[in-house]
Coordinates of C-alpha atoms and ligand atoms in Angstrom, one line a residue:
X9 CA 66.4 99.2 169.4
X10 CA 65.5 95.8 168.5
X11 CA 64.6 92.4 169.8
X12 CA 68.3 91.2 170.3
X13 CA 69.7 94.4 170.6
X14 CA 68.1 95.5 173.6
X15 CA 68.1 92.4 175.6
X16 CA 71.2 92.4 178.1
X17 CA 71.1 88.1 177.8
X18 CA 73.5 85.8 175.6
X19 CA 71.5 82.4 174.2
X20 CA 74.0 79.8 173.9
X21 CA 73.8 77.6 171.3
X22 CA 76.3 74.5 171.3
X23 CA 76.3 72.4 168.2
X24 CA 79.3 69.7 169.7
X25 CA 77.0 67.3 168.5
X26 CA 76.1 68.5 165.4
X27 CA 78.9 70.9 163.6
X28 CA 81.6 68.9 166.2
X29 CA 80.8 65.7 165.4
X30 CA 81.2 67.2 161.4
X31 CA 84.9 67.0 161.9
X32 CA 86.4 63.6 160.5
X33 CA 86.7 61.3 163.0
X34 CA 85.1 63.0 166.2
X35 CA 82.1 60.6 165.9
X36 CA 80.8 59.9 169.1
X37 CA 77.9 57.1 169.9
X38 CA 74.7 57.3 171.0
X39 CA 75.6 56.7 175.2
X40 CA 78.5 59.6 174.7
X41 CA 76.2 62.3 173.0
X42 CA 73.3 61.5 175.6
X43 CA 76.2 61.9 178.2
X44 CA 77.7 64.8 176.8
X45 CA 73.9 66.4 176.4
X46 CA 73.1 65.8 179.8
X47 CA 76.2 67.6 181.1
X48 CA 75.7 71.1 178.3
X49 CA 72.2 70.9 180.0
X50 CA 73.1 70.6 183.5
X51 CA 75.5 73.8 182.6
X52 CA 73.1 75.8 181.6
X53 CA 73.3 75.7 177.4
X54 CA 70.1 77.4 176.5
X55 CA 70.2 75.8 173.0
X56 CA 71.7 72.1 172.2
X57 CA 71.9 71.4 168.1
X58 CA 72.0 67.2 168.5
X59 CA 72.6 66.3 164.9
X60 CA 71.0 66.5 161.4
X61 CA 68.7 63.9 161.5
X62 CA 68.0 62.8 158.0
X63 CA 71.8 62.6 157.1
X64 CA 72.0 59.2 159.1
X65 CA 69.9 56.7 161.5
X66 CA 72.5 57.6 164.0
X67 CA 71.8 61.2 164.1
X68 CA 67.8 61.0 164.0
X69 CA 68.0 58.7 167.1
X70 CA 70.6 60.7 169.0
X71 CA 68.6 63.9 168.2
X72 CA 65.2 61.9 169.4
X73 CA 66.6 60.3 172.3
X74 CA 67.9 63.6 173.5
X75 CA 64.7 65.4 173.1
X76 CA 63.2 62.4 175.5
X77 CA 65.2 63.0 178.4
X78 CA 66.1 67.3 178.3
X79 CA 64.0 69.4 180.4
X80 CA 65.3 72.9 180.3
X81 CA 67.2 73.5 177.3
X82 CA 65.8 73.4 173.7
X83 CA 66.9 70.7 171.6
X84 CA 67.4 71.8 168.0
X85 CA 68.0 69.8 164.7
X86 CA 69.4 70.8 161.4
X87 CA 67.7 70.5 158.0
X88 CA 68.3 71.8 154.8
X89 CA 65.4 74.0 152.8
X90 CA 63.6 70.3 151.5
X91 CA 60.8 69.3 153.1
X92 CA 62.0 65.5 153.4
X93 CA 64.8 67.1 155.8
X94 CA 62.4 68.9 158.0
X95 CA 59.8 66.5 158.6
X96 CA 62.0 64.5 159.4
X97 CA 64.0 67.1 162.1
X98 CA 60.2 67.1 163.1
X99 CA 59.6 64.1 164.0
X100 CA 62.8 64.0 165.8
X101 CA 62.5 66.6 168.1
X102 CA 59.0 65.7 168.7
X103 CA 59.8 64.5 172.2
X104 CA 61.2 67.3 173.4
X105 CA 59.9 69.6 175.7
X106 CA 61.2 72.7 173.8
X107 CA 62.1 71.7 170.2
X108 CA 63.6 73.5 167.2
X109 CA 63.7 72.9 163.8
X110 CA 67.3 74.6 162.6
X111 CA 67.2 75.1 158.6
X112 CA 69.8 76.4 156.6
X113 CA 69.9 77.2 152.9
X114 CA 73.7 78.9 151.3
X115 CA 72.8 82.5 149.7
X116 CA 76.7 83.3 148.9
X117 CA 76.6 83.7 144.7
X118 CA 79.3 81.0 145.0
X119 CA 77.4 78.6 147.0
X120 CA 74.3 79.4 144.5
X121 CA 75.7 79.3 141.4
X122 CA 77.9 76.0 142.1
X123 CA 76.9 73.8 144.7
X124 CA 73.1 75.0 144.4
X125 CA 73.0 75.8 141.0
X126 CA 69.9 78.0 141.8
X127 CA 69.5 81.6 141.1
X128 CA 68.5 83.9 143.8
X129 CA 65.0 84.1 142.9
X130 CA 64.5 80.3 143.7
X131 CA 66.7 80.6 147.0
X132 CA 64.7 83.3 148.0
X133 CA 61.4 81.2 147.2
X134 CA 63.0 78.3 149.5
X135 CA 64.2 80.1 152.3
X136 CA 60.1 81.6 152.8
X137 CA 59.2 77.8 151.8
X138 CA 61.4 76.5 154.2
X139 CA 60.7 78.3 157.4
X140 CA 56.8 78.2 156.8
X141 CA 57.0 74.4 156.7
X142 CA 59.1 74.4 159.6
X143 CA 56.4 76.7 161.3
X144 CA 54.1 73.8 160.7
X145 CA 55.5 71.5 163.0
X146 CA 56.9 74.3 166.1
X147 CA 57.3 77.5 166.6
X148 CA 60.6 77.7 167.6
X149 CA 62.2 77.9 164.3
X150 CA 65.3 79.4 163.0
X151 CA 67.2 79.9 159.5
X152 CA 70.6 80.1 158.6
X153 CA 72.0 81.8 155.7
X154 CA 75.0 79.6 154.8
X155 CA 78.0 81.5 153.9
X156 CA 76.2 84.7 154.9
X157 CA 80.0 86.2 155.7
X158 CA 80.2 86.3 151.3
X159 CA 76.5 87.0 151.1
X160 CA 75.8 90.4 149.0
X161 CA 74.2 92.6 151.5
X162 CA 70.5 93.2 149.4
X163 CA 70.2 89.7 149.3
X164 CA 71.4 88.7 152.6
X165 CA 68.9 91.9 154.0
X166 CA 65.8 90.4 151.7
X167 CA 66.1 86.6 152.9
X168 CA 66.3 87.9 156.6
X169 CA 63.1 90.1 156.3
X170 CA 61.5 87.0 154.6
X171 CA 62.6 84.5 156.7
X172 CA 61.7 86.7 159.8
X173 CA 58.1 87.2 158.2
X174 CA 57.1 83.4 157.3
X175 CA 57.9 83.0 161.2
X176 CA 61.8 82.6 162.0
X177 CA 62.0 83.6 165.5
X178 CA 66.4 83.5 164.8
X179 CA 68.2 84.3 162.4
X180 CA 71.7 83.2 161.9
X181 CA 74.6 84.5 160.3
X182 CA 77.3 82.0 159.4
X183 CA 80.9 82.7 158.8
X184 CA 80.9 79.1 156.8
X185 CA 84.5 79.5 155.9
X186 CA 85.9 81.5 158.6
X187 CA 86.6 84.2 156.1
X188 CA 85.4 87.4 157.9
X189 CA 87.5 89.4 160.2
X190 CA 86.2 90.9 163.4
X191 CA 85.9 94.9 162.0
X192 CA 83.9 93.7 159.2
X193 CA 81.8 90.7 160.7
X194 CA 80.3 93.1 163.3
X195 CA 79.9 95.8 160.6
X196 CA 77.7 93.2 158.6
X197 CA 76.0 92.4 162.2
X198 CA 75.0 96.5 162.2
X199 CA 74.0 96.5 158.8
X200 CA 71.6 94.1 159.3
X201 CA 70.2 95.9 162.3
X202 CA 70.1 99.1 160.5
X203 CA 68.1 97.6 157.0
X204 CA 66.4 94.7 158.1
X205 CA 62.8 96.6 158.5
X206 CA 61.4 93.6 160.9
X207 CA 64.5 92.6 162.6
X208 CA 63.4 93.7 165.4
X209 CA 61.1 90.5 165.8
X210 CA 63.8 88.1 165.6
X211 CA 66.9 87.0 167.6
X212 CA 70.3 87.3 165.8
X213 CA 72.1 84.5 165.8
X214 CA 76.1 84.3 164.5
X215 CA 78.2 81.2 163.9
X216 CA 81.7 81.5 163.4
X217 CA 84.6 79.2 162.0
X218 CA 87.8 79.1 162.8
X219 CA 90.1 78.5 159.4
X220 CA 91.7 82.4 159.9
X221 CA 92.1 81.4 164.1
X222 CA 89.3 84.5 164.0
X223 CA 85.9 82.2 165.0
X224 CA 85.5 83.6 168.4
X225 CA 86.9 87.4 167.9
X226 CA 84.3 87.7 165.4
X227 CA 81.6 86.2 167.7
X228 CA 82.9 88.7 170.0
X229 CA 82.4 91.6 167.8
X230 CA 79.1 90.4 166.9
X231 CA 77.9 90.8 170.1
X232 CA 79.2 94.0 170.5
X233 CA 77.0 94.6 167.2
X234 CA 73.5 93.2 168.9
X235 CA 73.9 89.6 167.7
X236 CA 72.1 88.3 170.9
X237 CA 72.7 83.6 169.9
X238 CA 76.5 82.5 169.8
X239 CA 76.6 79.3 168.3
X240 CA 79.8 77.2 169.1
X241 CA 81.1 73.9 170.7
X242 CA 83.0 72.6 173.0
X243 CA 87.0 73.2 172.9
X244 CA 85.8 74.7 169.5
X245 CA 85.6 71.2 167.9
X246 CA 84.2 71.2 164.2
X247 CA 84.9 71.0 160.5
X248 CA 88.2 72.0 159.7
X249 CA 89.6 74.2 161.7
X250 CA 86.6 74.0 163.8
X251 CA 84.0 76.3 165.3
X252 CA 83.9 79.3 167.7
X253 CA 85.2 77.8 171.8
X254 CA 82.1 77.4 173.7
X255 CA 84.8 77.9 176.3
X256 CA 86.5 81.2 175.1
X257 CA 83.4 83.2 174.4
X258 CA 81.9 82.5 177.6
X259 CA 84.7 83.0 179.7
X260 CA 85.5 86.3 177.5
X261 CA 82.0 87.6 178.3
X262 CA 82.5 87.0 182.0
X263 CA 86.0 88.6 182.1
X264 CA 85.4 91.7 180.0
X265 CA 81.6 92.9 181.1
X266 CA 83.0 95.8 181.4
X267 CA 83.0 96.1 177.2
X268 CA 80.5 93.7 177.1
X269 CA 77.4 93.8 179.3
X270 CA 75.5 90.7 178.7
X271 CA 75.0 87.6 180.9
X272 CA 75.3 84.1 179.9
X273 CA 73.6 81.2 181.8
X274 CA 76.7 78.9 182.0
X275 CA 78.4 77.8 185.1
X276 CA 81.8 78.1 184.5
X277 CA 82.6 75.8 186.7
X278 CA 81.3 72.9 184.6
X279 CA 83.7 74.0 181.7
X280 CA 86.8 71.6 182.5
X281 CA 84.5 68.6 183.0
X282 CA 82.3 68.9 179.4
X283 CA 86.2 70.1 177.7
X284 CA 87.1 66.5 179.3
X285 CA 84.5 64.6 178.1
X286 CA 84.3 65.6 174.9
X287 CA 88.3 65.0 174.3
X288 CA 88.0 61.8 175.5
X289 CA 85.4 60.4 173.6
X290 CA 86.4 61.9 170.3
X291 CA 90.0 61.5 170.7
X292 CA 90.8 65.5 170.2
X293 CA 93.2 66.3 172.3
X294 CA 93.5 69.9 173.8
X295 CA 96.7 71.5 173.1
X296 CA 98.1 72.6 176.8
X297 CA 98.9 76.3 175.7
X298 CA 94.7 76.4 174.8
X299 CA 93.2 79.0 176.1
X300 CA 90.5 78.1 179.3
X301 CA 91.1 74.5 179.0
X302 CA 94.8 73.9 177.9
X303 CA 96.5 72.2 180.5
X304 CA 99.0 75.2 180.9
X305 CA 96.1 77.7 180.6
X306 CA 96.7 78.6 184.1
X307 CA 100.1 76.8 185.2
X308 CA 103.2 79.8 186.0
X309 CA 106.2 78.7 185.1
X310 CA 108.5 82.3 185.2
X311 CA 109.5 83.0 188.5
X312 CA 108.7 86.0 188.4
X313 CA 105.4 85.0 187.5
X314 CA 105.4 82.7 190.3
X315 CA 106.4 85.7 192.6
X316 CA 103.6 87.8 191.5
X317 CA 100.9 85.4 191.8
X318 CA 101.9 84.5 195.3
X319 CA 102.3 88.0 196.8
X320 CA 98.6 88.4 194.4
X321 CA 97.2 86.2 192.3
X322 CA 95.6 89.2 190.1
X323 CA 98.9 90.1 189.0
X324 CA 99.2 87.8 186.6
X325 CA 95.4 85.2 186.7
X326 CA 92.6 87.5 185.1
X327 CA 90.3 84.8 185.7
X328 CA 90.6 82.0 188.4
X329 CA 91.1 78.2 188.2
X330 CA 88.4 77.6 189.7
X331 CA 86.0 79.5 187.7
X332 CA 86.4 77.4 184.6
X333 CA 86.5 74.5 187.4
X334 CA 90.2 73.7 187.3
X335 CA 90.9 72.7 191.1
X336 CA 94.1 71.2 192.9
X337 CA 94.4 67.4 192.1
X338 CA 93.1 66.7 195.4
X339 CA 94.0 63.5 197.0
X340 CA 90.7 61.3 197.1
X341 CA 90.3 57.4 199.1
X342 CA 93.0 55.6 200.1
X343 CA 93.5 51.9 200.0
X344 CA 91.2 51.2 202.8
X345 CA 88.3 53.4 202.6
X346 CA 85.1 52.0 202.6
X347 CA 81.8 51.7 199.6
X348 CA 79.9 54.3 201.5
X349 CA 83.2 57.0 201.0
X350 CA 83.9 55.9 197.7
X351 CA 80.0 56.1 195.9
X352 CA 79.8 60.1 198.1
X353 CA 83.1 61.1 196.7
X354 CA 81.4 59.5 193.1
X355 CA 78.6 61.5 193.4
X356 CA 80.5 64.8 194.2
X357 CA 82.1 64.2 190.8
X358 CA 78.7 63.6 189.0
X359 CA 78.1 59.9 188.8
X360 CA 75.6 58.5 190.0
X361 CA 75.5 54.4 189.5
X362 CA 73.2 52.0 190.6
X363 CA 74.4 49.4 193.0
X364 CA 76.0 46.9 190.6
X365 CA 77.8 49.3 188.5
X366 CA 78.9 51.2 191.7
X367 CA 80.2 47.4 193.1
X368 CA 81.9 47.0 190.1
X369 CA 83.8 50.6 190.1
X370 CA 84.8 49.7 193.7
X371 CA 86.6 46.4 192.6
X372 CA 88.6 48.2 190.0
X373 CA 89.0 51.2 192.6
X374 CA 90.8 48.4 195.4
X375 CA 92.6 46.9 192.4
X376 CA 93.9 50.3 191.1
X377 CA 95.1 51.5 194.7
X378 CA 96.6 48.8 195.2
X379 CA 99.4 49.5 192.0
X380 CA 99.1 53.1 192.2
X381 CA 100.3 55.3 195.2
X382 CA 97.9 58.2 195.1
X383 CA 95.0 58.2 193.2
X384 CA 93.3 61.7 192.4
X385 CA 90.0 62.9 191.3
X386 CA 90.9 62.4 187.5
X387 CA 92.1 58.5 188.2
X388 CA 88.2 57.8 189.6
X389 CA 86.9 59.7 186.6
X390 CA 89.4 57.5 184.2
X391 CA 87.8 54.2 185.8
X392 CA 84.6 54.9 186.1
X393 CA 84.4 56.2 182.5
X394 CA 86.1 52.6 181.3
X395 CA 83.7 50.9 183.2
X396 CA 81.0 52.3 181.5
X397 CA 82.6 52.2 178.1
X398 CA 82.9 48.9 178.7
X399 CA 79.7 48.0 179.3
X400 CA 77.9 46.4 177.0
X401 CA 81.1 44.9 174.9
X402 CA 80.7 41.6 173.2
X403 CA 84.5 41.5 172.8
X404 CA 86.3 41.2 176.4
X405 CA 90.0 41.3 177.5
X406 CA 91.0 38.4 179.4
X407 CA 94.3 38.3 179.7
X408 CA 97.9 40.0 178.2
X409 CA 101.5 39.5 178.3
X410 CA 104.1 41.1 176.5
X411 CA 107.6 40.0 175.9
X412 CA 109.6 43.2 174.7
X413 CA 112.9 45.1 175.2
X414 CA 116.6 45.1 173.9
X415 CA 116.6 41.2 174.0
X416 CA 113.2 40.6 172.5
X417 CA 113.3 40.5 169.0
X418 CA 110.7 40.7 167.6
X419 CA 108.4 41.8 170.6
X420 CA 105.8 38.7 171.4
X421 CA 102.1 39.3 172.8
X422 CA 100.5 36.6 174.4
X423 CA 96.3 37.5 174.8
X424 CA 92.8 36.2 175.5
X425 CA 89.3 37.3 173.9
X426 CA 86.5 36.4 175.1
X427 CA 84.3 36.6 172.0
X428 CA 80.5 36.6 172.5
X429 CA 81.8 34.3 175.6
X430 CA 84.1 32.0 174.1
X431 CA 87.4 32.4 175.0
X432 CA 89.8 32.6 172.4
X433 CA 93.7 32.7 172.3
X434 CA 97.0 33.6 170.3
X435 CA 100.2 34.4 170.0
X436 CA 101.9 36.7 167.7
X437 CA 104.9 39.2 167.2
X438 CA 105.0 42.6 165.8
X439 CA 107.3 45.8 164.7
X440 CA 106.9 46.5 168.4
X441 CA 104.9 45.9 171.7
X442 CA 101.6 47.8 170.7
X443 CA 102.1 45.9 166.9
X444 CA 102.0 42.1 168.5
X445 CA 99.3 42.8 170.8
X446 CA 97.3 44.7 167.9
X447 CA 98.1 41.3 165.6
X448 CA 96.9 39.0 168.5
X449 CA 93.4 41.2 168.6
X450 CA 93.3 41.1 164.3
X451 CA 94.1 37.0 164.4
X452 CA 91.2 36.5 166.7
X453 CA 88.9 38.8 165.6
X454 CA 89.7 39.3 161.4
X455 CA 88.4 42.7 160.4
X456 CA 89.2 45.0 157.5
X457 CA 89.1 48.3 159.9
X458 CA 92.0 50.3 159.4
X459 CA 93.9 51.8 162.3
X460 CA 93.5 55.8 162.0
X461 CA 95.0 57.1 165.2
X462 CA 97.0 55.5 168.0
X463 CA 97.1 57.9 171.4
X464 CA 98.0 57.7 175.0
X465 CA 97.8 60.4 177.8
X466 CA 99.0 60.1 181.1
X467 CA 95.9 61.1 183.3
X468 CA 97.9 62.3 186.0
X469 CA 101.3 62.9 186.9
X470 CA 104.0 60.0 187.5
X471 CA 105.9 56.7 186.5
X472 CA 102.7 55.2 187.8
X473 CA 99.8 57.3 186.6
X474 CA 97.4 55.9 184.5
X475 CA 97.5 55.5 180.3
X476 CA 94.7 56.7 178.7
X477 CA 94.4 55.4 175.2
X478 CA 92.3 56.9 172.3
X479 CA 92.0 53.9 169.2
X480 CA 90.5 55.1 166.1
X481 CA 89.7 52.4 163.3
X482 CA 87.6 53.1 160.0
X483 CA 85.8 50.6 158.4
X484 CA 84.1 52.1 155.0
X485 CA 83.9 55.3 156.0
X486 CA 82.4 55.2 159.3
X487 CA 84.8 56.0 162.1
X488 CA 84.8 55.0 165.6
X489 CA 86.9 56.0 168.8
X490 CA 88.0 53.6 171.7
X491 CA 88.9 54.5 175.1
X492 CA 90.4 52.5 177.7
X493 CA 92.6 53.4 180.9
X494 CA 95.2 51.2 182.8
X495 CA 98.0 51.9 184.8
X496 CA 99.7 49.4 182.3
X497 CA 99.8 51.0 178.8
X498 CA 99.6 47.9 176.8
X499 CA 96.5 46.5 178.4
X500 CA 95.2 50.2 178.6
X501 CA 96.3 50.0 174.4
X502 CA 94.4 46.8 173.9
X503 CA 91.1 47.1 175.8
X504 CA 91.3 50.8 173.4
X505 CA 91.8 49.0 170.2
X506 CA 89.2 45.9 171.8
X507 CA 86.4 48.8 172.6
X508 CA 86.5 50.4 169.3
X509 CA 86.2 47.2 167.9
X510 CA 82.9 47.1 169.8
X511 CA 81.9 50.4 168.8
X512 CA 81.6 49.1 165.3
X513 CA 80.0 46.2 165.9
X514 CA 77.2 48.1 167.1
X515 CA 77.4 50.3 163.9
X516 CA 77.6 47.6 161.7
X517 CA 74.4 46.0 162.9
X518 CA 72.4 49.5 163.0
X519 CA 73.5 49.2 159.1
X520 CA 73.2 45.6 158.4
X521 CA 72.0 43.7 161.0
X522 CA 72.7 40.1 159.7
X523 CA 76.6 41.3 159.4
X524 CA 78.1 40.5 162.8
X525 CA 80.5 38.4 162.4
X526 CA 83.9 39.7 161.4
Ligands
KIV18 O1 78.8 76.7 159.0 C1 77.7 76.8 158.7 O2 77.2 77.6 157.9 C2 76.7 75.8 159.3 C3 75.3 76.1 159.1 C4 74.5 74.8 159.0 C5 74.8 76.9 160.3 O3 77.1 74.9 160.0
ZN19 ZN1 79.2 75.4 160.7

C-alpha cells in the first residue's frame, strides 16, 4: 500500500483563483481573491492555488498577499519547468506560512512535439530540473504532468519516479482536455500505483476538466483508485468547460462513504456562501438545475414529490439543505431595529466592519427597508457586498432619471458623476433605458472599453426584490466585472457599469501609471 493509498484523508486543492480565473472573463481583483481566499480557508481547503505569478503583476501580488494573511492552509503557486517561473512562484509564496511551489511541464507526444517542440529526453531532463529547483526554495513541492490523460504510460511512469526522487512530495495527474472517461482514468490512477517503484513516497494528485461533462466522475474514480489531492474550484469554474465542482466531489464523498471511505476537511455548510461569492464577482451565473448549488438543486416541484418529502424528507433529499448551507430565507430586521441588532445579525453572516463601514451599511439598510417590504439574509449580503465594492471608486453615482415607456421615444437618461470629485452632468437617449443611461456614463467619462456582458438577477423573490447587475467591459484584452445592487434596476445597471469602470482604472494604473485619464 502506498503513501496515498493507505491514508483514509482527501487533500483539497482549489485552484478558483488560478485555473478559475483562466476562464475568459472571470477575472476577479485583488480585494475579491483575498475575500474569496479567506472564506476557502475558513472552510477548511487544505490547498489554495492563488495564481501563476510570473504570467502577470496581478497574479504575483494576489498570490503574495494571500500568503501574508493564511494561517492554516498552504498557499500554492503555479510555474512552468523554467527557473524564471519558479523563482519567481518563490518569492511569492515566501510569506506564507505553508507555501508550495506547483510546476507543471506537458509529457503528452502532442503537447511535446507541437507546443514544446522537445523530445522526451529533454522533458524528462526538465521535469528532474524543475522540481530540484523548486526543492531549493520549500519543500512542499509538487509536479504536474500536463496532459497526463494522453501521456504514454512508460513515460508518464518514468517522469513520476523522477519527479518523486528529485523531491516532489505530489504528483498530479491532469485530464488537460477532459478527454478521459471514468473506467479508464482510474485504471491509469492503478497503473501508476502498480509501476511507479517510489510512489509510495508521494501524494497523488488528479485534476480533471470538464469538456466531456466527465471532470468530477473521473475525480471520483480516481479516488476510488488511491489518488489521495482533488484539485478543483468552485461551481467548477475554469477554462472552457471548466474544472472538476469543488462542490460536487465533496458533497459526493460525504453522501456515498459507504463506496468511498475517505474524509474531507470541508464544512459543507460554507458551500452556498463561497458558490455565491464567487458568481458574483465573476459574473458566472449558476444554472438553477446545478447540482449542490443550483437554485433548484433542492426545490420539489411534483406533488408527489412534495408528498414524499413531507411525510419524510429522505424519500426524495439524499442530502440536506442545510448541509451544503442552503437555509429558509429567513426574515432578518425590520424597519426599526436598532445598530446593535443589525452589526450581530452582520456578524452571523460573516462580516465583520469597523464602525464607519458598519454606519454606512446601516444607512443603506434604513434606506432599503424603507422601499422594500421584507428584506432577507441575501438583501443584507447584496448591500453590504456594494458597499464594499464601492469603496474606493473614484467614479460615483450621484443621481439618475429615466424617461422610458410606450410614449418615450427614444428613452432619455438624465445622470450625475462625480469624477475624482467634480460633479459632472448629461443628458442622452438610447435604443432603450439601459442604452441612454450607458451613453450618459460614456459622454462623461469617454473610454474605448467595450461592453462584454450585461446581467441582472433578482436577489430574492418579488416585484420589489433587489437587481443585481453583473457589467463586463474589455479594454485591450484585460477584462473586468462590475457589481452593483438596487431595488431599482437602472441605478443597480449604472452603478454596475460605473464600478467596472473603476475596476479598470485601477488596472490601468498597475500597467501605466501616468494613464488615468480616460
Ligand atoms: O489542466 C492542467 O493540466 C493544468 C495544470 C497546470 C495542472 O491546469
Ligand atoms: Zn487545468
Amino acid at each position: 500500500m502506498s503513501k496515498s493509498q493507505n491514508d483514509d484523508r482527501i487533500v483539497i486543492f482549489d485552484t478558483t483563483l488560478r485555473d478559475g480565473e483562466q476562464s475568459p472573463g472571470a477575472s476577479m481583483n485583488l480585494d475579491e481573491k483575498l475575500r474569496i481566499a479567506e472564506i476557502l480557508e475558513g472552510m477548511g481547503v487544505d490547498v489554495i492555488e492563488a495564481g501563476f505569478p510570473i504570467t502577470s503583476e496581478g497574479d504575483f501580488e494576489a498570490v503574495n498577499e494571500i500568503a501574508k494573511v493564511t494561517k492554516n492552509s498552504i498557499v500554492a503557486g503555479l510555474s512552468r519547468a523554467v527557473h524564471m517561473d519558479i523563482e519567481r512562484c518563490a518569492e511569492a509564496i515566501k510569506p506564507a506560512a505553508r507555501g508550495r511551489i506547483h510546476t507543471v511541464i506537458a509529457t503528452s507526444p502532442i503537447h511535446m512535439k507541437y507546443k514544446l517542440q522537445m523530445e522526451p529526453g529533454e522533458v524528462l531532463d526538465r521535469v528532474i530540473d524543475s522540481v530540484s529547483f523548486a526543492r531549493k526554495f520549500t519543500d512542499d513541492v509538487e509536479w504536474s504532468a500536463e496532459d497526463a490523460s494522453r501521456t504514454e504510460h512508460d513515460f508518464l511512469c518514468r517522469c513520476i519516479e523522477e519527479a518523486i526522487k528529485a523531491g516532489a512530495g505530489t504528483v498530479n495527474i491532469p485530464d488537460t482536455v477532459g478527454y478521459a472517461v471514468p473506467e479508464e482514468f482510474g485504471a491509469l490512477i492503478s497503473m501508476i500505483f502498480n509501476r511507479v517503484p517510489n510512489i509510495d513516497k508521494a501524494v497523488v494528485s488528479v485534476h480533471c476538466h470538464n469538456d466531456l461533462g466527465l471532470a468530477v466522475a473521473n475525480t471520483l474514480a480516481a479516488v476510488k483508485a488511491g489518488a489521495r489531492q482533488v484539485e478543483c474550484t468552485v461551481n467548477g469554474l475554469g477554462e472552457r468547460a471548466g474544472n472538476a465542482a469543488m462542490e460536487e466531489i465533496v458533497m459526493a464523498l460525504r453522501t456515498r462513504q459507504d463506496l468511498m471511505p475517505v474524509i474531507s476537511s470541508i464544512k459543507t455548510e460554507e458551500i452556498m456562501k463561497i458558490s455565491k461569492l464567487v458568481s458574483t464577482v465573476t459574473g458566472f451565473s449558476v444554472q438553477p438545475n446545478k447540482a449542490i448549488v443550483g437554485a433548484n438543486a433542492f426545490a420539489h416541484e411534483s406533488g408527489i414529490h412534495q408528498d414524499g418529502i413531507l411525510k419524510h424528507a429522505g424519500t426524495y433529499e439524499i442530502m440536506t439543505p442545510e448541509s451544503v448551507g442552503v437555509t429558509t430565507s429567513s426574515l432578518v430586521l425590520g424597519k426599526h431595529s436598532g445598530r446593535h441588532a443589525f452589526k450581530e445579525k452582520l456578524i452571523t453572516l460573516g462580516y465583520e466592519l469597523g464602525d464607519n463601514a458598519v454606519e454606512d451599511a446601516f444607512k443603506r439598510f434604513k434606506d432599503l427597508a424603507d422601499k422594500k417590504k421584507e428584506i432577507f439574509d441575501e438583501d443584507l449580503v447584496a448591500l453590504v457586498d456594494d458597499e464594499v465594492v464601492r469603496a474606493n471608486d473614484r467614479i460615483q453615482l450621484i443621481s439618475l432619471e429615466i424617461l422610458c415607456g410606450t410614449r418615450h421615444r427614444p428613452p432619455k437618461a438624465e445622470l450625475e458623476l462625480e469624477i475624482d470629485g467634480e460633479t459632472k452632468a448629461c443628458k442622452s437617449t438610447g435604443d432603450g433605458p439601459v442604452d441612454a443611461a450607458f451613453n450618459c456614463v460614456k459622454d462623461l467619462f469617454p473610454h474605448a472599453a467595450r461592453l462584454q456582458l450585461y446581467q441582472v438577477h433578482a436577489v430574492t423573490h418579488g416585484t420589489d426584490a433587489q437587481a443585481e447587475v453583473t457589467v463586463r467591459l474589455e479594454e485591450n484584452g484585460r477584462t473586468v466585472n462590475g457589481q452593483s445592487a438596487d431595488t431599482d434596476t437602472m441605478v443597480a445597471s449604472v452603478k454596475a457599469y460605473v464600478n467596472a469602470l473603476n475596476k479598470l482604472l485601477v488596472k490601468r494604473k498597475k500597467i501605466a501609471p501616468a494613464a488615468l485619464s480616460a
